[in-house]
Coordinates of C-alpha atoms in Angstrom, one line a residue:
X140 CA 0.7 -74.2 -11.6
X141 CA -0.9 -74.1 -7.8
X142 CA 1.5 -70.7 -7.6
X143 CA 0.1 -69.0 -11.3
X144 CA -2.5 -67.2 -9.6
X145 CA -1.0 -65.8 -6.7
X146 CA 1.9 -64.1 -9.0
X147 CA -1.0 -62.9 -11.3
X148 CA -2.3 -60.9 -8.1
X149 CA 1.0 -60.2 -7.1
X150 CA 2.1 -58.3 -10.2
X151 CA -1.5 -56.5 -10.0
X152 CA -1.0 -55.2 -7.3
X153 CA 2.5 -54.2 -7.7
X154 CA 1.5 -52.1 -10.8
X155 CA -1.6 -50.5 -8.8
X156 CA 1.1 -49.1 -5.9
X157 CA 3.0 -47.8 -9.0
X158 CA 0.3 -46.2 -10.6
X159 CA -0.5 -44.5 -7.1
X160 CA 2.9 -43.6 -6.2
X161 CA 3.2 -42.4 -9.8
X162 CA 0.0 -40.1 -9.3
X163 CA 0.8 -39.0 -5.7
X164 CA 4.4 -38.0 -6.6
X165 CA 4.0 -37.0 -10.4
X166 CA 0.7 -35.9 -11.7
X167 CA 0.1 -32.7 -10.8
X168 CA -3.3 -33.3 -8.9
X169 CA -1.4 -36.1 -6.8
X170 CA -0.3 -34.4 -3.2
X171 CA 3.4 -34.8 -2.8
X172 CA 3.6 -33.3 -6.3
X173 CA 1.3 -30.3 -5.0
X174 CA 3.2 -30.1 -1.9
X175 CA 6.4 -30.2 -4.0
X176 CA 5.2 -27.0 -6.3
X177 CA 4.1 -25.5 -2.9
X178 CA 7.5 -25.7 -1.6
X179 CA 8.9 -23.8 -4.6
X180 CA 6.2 -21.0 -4.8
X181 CA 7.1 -20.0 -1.2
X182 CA 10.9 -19.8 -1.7
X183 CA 9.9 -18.2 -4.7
X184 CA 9.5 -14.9 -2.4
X185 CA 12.6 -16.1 -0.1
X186 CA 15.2 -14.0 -1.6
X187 CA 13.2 -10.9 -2.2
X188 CA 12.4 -10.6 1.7
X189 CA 16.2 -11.5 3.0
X190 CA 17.2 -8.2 0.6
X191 CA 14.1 -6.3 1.3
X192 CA 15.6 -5.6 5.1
X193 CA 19.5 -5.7 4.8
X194 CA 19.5 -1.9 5.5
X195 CA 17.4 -2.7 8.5
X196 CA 19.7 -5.5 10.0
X197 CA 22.7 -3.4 9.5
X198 CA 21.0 0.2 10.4
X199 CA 24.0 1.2 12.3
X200 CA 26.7 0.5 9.7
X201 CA 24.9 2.3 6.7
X202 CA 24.7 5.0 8.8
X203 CA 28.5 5.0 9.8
X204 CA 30.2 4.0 6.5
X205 CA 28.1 5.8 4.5
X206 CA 27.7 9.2 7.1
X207 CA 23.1 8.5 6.0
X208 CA 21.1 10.4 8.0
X209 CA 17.8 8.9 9.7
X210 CA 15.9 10.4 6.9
X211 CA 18.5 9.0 3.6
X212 CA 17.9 6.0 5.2
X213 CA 14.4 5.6 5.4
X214 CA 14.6 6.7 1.5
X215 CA 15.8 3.3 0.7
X216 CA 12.7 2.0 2.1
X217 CA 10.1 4.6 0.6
X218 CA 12.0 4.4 -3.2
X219 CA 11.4 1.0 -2.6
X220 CA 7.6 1.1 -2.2
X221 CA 6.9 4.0 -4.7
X222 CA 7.2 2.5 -8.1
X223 CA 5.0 0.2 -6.7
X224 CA 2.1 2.4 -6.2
X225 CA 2.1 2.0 -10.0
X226 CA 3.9 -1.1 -11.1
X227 CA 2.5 -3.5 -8.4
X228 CA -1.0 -2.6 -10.2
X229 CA 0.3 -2.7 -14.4
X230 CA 2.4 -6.0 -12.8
X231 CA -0.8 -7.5 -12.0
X232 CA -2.6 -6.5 -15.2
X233 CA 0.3 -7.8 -16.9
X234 CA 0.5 -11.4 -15.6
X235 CA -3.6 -11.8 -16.2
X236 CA -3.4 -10.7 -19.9
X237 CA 0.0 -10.1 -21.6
X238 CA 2.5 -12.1 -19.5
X239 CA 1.0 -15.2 -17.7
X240 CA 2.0 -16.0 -15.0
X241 CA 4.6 -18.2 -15.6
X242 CA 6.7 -15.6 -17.8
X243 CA 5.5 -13.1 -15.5
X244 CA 6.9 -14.7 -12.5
X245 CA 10.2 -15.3 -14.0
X246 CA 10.8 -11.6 -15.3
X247 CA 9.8 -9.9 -12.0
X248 CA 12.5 -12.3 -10.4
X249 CA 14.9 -11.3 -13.0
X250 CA 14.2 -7.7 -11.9
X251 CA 14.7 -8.4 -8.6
X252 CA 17.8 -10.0 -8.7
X253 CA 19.5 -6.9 -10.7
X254 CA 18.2 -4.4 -8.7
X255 CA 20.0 -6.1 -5.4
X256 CA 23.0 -6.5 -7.4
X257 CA 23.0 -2.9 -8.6
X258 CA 22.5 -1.9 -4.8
X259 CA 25.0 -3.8 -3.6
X260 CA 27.6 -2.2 -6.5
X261 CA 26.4 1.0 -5.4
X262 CA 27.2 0.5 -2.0
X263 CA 30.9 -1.1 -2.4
X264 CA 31.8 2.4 -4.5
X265 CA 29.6 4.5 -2.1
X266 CA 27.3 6.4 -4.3
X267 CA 24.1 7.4 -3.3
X268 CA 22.2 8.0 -6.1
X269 CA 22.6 4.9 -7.1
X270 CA 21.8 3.1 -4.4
X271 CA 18.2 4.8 -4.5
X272 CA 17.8 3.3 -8.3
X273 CA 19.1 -0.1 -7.1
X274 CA 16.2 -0.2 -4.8
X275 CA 14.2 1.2 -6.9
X276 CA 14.2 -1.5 -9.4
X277 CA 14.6 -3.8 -6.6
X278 CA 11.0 -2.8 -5.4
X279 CA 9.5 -3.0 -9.0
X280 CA 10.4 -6.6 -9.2
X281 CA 9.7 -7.7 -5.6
X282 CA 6.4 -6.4 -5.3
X283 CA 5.0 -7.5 -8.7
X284 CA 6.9 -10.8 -7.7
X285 CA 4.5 -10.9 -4.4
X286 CA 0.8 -10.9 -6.8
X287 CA 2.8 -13.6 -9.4
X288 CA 3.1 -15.9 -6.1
X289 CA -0.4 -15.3 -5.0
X290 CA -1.6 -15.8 -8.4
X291 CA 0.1 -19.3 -8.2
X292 CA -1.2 -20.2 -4.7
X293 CA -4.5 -20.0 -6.3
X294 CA -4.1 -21.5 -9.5
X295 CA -2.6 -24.5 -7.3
X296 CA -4.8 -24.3 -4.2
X297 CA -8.5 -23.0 -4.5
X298 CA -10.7 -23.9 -1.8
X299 CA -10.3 -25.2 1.7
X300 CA -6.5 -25.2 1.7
X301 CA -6.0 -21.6 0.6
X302 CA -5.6 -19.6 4.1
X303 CA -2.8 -22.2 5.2
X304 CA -1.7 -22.1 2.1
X305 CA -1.6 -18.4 2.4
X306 CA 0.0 -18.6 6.1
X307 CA 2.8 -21.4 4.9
X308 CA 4.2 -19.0 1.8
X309 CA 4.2 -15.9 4.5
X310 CA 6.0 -18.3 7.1
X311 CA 8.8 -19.3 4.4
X312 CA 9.0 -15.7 3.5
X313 CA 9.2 -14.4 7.0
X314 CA 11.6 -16.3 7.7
X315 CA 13.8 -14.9 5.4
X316 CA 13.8 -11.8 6.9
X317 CA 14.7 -13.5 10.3
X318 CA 17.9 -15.3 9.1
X319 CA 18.6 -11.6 7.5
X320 CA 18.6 -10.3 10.9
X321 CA 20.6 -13.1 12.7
X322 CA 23.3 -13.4 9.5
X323 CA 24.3 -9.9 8.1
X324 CA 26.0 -8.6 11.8
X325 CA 27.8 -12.1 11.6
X326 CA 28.6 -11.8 8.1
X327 CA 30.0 -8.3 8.5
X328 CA 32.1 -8.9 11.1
X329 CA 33.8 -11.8 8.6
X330 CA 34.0 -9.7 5.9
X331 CA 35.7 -6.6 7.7
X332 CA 38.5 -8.8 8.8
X333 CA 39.7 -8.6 5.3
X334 CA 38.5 -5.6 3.9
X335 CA 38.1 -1.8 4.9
X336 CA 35.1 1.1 4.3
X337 CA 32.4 1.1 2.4
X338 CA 33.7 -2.4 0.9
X339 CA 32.8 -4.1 3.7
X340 CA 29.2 -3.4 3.3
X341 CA 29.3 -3.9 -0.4
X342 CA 30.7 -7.8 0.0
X343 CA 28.3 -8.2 2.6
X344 CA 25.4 -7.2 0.2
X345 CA 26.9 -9.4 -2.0
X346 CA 26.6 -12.7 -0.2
X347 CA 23.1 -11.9 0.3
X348 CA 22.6 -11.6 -3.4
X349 CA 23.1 -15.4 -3.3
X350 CA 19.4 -15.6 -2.1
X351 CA 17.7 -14.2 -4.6
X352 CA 19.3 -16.4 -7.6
X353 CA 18.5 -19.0 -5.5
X354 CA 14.8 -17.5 -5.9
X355 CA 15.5 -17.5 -9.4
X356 CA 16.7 -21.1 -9.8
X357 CA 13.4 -21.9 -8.0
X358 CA 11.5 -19.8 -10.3
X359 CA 12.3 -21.1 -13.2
X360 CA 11.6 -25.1 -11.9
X361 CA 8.1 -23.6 -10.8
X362 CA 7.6 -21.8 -14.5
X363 CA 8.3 -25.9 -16.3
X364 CA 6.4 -27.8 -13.3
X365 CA 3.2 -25.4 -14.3
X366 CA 3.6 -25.9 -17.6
X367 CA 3.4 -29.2 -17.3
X368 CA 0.3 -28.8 -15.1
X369 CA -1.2 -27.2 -17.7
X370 CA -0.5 -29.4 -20.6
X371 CA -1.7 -32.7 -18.5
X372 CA -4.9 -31.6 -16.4
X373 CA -5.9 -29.4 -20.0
X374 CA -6.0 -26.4 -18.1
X375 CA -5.9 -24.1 -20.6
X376 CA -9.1 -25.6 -22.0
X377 CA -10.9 -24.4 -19.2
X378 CA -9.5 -20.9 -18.5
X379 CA -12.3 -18.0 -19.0
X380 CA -12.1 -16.1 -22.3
X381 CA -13.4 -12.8 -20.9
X382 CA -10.8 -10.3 -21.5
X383 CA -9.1 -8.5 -18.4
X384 CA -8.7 -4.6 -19.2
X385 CA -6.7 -2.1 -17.0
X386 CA -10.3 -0.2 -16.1
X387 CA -11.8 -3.3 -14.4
X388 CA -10.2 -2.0 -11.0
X389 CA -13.1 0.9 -11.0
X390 CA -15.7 -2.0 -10.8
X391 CA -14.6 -4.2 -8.3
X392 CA -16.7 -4.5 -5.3
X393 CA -16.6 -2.2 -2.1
X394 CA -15.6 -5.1 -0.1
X395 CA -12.6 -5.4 -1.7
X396 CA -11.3 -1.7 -1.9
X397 CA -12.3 -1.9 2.4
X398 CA -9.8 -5.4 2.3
X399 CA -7.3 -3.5 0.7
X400 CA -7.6 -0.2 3.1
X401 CA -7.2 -2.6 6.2
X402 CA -4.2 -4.3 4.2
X403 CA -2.4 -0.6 4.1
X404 CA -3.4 0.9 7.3
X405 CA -2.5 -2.5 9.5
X406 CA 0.9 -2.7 7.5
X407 CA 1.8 0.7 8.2
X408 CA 2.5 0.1 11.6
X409 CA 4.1 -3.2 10.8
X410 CA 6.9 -3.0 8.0
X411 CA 7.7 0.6 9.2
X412 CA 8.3 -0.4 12.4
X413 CA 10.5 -3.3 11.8
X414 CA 12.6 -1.2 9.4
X415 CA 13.3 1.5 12.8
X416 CA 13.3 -1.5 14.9
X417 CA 16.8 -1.7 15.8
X418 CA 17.4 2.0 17.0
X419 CA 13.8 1.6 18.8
X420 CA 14.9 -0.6 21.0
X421 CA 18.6 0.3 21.7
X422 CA 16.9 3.5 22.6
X423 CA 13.8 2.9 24.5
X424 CA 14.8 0.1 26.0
X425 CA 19.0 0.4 26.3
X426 CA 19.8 -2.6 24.3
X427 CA 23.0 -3.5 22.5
X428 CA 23.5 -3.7 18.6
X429 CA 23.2 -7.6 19.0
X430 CA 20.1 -7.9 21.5
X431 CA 18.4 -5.0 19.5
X432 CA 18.8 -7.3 16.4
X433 CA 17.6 -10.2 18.3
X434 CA 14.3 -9.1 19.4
X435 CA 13.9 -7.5 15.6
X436 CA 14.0 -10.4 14.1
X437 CA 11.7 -12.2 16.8
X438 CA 8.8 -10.6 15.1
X439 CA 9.4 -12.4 11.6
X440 CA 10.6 -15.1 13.4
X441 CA 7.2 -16.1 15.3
X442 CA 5.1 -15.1 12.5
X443 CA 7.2 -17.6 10.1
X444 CA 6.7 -20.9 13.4
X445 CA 3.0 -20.3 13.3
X446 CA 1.9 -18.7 10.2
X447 CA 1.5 -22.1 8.8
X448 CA -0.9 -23.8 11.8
X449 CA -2.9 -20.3 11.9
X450 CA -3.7 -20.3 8.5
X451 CA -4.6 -24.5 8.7
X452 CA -6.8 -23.4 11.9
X453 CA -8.5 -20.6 9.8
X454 CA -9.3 -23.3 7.3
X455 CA -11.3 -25.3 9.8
X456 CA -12.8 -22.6 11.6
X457 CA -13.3 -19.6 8.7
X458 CA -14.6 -16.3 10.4
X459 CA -12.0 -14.5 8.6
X460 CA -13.2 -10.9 9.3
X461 CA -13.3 -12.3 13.0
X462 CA -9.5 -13.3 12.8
X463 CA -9.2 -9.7 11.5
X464 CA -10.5 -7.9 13.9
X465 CA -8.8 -10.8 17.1
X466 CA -5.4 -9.6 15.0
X467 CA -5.9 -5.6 14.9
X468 CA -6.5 -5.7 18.7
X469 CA -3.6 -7.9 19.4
X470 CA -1.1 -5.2 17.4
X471 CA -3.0 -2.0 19.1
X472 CA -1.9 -4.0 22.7
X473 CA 1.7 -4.5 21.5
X474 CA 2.0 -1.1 20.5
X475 CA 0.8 0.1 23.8
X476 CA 3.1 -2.3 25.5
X477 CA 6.4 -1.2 23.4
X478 CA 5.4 2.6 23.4
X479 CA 4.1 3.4 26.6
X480 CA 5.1 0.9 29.0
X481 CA 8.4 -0.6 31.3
X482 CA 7.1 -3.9 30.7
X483 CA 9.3 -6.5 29.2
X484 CA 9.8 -5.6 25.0
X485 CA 9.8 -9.5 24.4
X486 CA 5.9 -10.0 25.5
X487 CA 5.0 -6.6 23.2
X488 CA 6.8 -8.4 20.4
X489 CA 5.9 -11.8 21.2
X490 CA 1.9 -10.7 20.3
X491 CA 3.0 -8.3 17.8
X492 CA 4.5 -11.7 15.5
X493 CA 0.8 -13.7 16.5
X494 CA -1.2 -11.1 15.7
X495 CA 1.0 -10.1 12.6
X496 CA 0.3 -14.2 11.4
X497 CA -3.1 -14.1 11.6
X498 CA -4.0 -11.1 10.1
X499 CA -1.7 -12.2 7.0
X500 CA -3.6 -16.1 6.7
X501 CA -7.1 -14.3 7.1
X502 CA -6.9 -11.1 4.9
X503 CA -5.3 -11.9 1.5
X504 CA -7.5 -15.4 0.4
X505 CA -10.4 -13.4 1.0
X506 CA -9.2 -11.4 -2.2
X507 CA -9.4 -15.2 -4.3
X508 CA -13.2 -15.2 -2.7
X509 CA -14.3 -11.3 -3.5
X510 CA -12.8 -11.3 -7.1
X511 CA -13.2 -13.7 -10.1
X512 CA -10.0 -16.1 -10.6
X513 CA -9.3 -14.7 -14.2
X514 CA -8.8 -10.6 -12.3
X515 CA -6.7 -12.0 -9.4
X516 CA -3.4 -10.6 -10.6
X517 CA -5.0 -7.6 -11.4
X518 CA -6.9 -8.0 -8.4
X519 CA -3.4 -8.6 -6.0
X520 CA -1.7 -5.7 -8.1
X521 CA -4.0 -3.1 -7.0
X522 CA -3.7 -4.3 -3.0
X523 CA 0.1 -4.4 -3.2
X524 CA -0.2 -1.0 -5.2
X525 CA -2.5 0.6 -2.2
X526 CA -0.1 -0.5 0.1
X527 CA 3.2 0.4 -1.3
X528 CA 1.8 3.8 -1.8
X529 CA 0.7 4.0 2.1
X530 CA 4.3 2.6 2.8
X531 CA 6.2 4.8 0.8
X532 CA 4.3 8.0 2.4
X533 CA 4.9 6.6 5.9
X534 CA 8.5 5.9 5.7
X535 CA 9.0 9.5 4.7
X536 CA 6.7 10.2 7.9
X537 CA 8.5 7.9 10.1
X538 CA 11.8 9.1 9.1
X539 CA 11.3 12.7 9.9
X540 CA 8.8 12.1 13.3
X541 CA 12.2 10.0 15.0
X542 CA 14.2 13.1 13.7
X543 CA 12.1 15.9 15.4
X544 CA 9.9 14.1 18.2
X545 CA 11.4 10.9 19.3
X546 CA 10.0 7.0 18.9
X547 CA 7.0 7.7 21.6
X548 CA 5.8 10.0 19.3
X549 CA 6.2 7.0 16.3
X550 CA 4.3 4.7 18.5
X551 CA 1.3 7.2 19.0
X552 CA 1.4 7.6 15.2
X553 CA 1.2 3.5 14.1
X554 CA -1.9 3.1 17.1
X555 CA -3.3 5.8 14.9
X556 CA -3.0 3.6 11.7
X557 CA -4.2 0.3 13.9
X558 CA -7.5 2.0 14.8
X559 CA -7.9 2.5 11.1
X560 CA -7.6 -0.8 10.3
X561 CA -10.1 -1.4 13.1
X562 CA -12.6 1.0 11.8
X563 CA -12.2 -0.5 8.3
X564 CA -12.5 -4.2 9.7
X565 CA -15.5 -3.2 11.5
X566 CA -17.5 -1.4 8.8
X567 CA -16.2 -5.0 6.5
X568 CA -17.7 -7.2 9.2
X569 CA -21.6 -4.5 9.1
X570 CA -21.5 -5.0 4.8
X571 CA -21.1 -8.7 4.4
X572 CA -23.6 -9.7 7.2
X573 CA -26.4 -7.2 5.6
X574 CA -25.8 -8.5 2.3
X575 CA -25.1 -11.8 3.9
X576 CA -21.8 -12.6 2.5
X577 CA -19.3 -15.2 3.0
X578 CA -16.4 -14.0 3.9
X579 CA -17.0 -14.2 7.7
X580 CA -18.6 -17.5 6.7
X581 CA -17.9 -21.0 8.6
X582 CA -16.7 -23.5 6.2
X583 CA -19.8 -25.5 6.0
X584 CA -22.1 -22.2 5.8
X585 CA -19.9 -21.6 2.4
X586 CA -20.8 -24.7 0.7
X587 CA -24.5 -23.9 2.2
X588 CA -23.9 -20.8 0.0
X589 CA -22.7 -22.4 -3.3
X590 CA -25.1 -24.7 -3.4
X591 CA -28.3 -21.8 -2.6
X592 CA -26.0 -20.1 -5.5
X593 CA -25.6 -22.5 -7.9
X594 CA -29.6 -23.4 -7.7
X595 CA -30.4 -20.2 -7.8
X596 CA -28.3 -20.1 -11.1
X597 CA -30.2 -23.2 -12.4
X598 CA -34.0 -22.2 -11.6
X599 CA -32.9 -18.6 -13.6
X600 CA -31.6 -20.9 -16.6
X601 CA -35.0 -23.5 -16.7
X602 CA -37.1 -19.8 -16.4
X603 CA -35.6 -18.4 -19.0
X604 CA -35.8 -21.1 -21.4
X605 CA -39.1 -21.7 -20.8
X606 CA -39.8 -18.1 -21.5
X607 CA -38.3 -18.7 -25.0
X608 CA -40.7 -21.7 -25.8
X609 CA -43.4 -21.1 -28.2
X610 CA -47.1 -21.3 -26.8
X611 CA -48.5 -24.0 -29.4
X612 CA -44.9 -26.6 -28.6
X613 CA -46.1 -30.1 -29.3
X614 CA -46.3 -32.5 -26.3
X615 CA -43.9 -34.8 -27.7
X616 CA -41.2 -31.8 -27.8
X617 CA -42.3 -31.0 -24.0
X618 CA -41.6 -34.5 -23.1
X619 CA -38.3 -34.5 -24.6
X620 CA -37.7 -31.2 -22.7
X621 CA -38.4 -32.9 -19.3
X622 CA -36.3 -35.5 -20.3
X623 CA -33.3 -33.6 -21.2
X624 CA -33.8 -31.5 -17.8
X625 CA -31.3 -33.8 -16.3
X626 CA -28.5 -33.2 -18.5
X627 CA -29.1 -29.4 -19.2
X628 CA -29.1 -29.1 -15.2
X629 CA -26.0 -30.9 -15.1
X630 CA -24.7 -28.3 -17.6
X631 CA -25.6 -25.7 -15.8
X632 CA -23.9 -26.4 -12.9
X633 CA -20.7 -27.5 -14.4
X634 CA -20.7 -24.0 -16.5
X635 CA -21.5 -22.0 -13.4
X636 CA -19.6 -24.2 -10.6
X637 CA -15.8 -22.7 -11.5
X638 CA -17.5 -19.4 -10.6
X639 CA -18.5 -20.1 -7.8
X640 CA -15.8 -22.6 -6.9
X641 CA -14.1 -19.9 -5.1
X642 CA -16.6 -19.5 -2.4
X643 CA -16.0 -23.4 -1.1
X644 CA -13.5 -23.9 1.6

């Protein structure tokens, strides 16, 4: 009997750890499970970016086994980007109202899985054409695949965790492309000691198809965990019923349409470079196949190691447009450095990768914070639309400027693009302190900001009723009125508070 008691309490507390483990690991507000999800949104996008730059890591042997010129090549980048200038846009409208995201996700990935096996057939029997509508339908699903993965990030992740959130899915995604680089030139060599022409290139296409059905997989286990999301926290119950139309692009804020021309002119002298990177440096700076590749990847490389830490240090700190602007400088000096100097490539690309990370886990959250949640794929759709449109024009442009003028020529013309972005960061910075915004905002001056917001919202609300109130109201009916204050107040804010919700960090 004198040990009855201390079982009791033991078997308590037994159940309590089970009930937390159970919520940490299981529900899908608990961390681990969170963390879990997290880990299958960013592989999500791993398959898409290994694919994306197979031409790139093997540059030389398209060109050889397949007699390309510089500027058939660069076509398999630009048909890449221009369905996009479209589809990236109808994607995004698509997974807001027709889709969701969770079908939407899974198609896109479907998409981009045929489309790199329908390159890769194209290549093993060496026709051209068809390698263009390989890529072609490879870029339709990759890029509305991209706004289905932010969409998630901030269904999953609103508030204070979204730039590192932001920074982790770019590091996993990044570093996709980097094994790409350090794998294909290995995986080429293996596969031409038993076969011969263009079916080398073909097999080796084929082996990286594996990563996008592992994407797939990955998609699919995302698609049933948010599902169940939905189902337990009632999700669904909450979701706005404002309907999303394709015209709402033409009223979204100016500060938006300036985030999205930063996002195109700062990646124009990012992706376009990488994809030319290989012949850059054996040229300018007399590298071999092997080294060239190295330092290539290095970019993609450092931006996947620290995309992660930048984007948990943008969290804590905020200043976005700040981070912005620390970024654009950082890639104007690397340019300079790999254009126009002798000094060693590896520092140029060394800031080129930081500067690359931070720009990426301070730009696209501050689309979640300009634009209401239930517009975000729209939203997304019409920045990765802008930018494929920019890409596809400049990797015609590249192309033909290394043809005719040379790569000191290609550097002059991506500083070009980087002062762009500058200006546009700039003139983002002068708007959102007159109107004084948030999106250059500390983290404790954007709660400051919900809360002037959400009693702002609440004095507007008591004003307004009391307008409605007839002159001759009893006492008795006013007293009730006071004393219903309370509760109408705290109805107020909880109607109002997931509108504002995106403005905390």
């Amino acid at each position: 009997m004198e040990g009855g008691p201390n079982i009791q309490v033991a078997v308590e507390d037994e159940e309590t750890c089970c009930d937390r483990a159970y919520h940490l690991c299981c529900h899908p507000s608990g961390k681990a499970h969170r963390f879990l999800a997290l880990i299958f949104m960013c592989i999500l996008g791993f398959g898409s970016y290994f694919c994306y730059d197979n031409p790139s890591a093997l540059q030389k042997q398209f060109k050889q086994d397949l007699n390309l010129t510089e500027t058939q090549f660069t076509a398999l980048y630009s048909v890449y980007s221009w369905p996009n200038v479209v589809m990236c846009f109808v994607g995004g409208f698509l997974i807001d109202q027709v889709f969701g995201i969770r079908a939407g996700a899974n198609i896109f990935m479907g998409l981009t899985l045929i489309g790199q096996l329908l390159f890769t057939a194209a290549v093993y029997v060496n026709q051209y054409w068809l390698m263009i509508l390989g890529r072609f339908v490879f870029g339709v699903g990759s890029e509305s695949l991209a706004v289905a993965q932010n969409n998630y990030a901030v269904l999953w992740f609103k508030g204070k965790e979204l730039n590192m959130v932001f920074g982790l899915q770019m590091s996993i995604a990044r570093m996709g492309s980097t094994v790409n680089f350090w794998l294909m030139e290995p995986i080429y060599q293996w596969v031409s000691t038993s076969s011969t022409g263009t079916k080398i290139l073909g097999l080796s296409l084929l082996i990286a198809s594996a990563t996008c059905l592992f994407s797939t997989i990955c998609s699919l286990i995302l698609g049933y965990m948010d599902k169940r999301a939905e189902r337990m926290t009632r999700r669904s119950e909450a979701r706005t019923t404002e309907a999303v139309r394709i015209t709402d692009a033409k009223h979204f804020k100016g500060t938006f349409w300036l985030v999205t021309c930063i996002c195109v002119t700062y990646y124009n002298a990012i992706f376009p470079f990488i994809s030319l990177a290989q012949q850059f440096f054996i040229q300018r700076f007399r590298m071999n196949v092997k080294d060239a590749d190295h330092i290539s990847s290095l970019i993609y490389l450092i931006s996947g190691i620290i995309s992660p830490f930048t984007g948990f240090l943008i969290d804590k700190i905020g200043l976005n447009i700040l981070w912005i602007l620390i970024s654009t400088v950082g890639t104007i000096i690397a340019h300079l450095l790999l254009g126009f100097t002798a000094c060693d490539p590896y520092i140029g690309v060394i800031i080129l990768g930081v500067a690359y990370s931070v720009l990426a886990s301070g730009l696209w959250p501050l689309v979640a914070v300009i634009i209401p949640e239930y517009q975000l794929g729209t939203a997304y759709g019409v920045c990765q639309a802008v930018q494929n449109l920019g890409l596809a024009i400049v990797s015609i442009i590249t192309g033909s400027i290394v043809d005719k003028w040379g790569f000191r020529v290609l550097s002059m013309f991506f500083l070009g693009n980087l002062f762009m972005a500058f200006m546009f960061t700039s003139i983002l910075l002068i708007i959102d302190q007159r109107e004084r915004g948030v999106l250059n905002l500390t983290p404790g001056g954007r709660k400051k900001h919900q809360e002037v917001i959400l009693e702002e919202i609440v004095q507007r609300q008591r004003l307004l009723s009391a307008e409605q109130l007839p002159v001759d109201v009893e006492a008795p009916a006013q007293e009730s009125a006071d004393n219903n204050s309370g509760s109408d107040d705290t109805r107020l804010r909880n109607r109002y508070i997931s509108a504002v919700d995106r403005l905390s960090s």
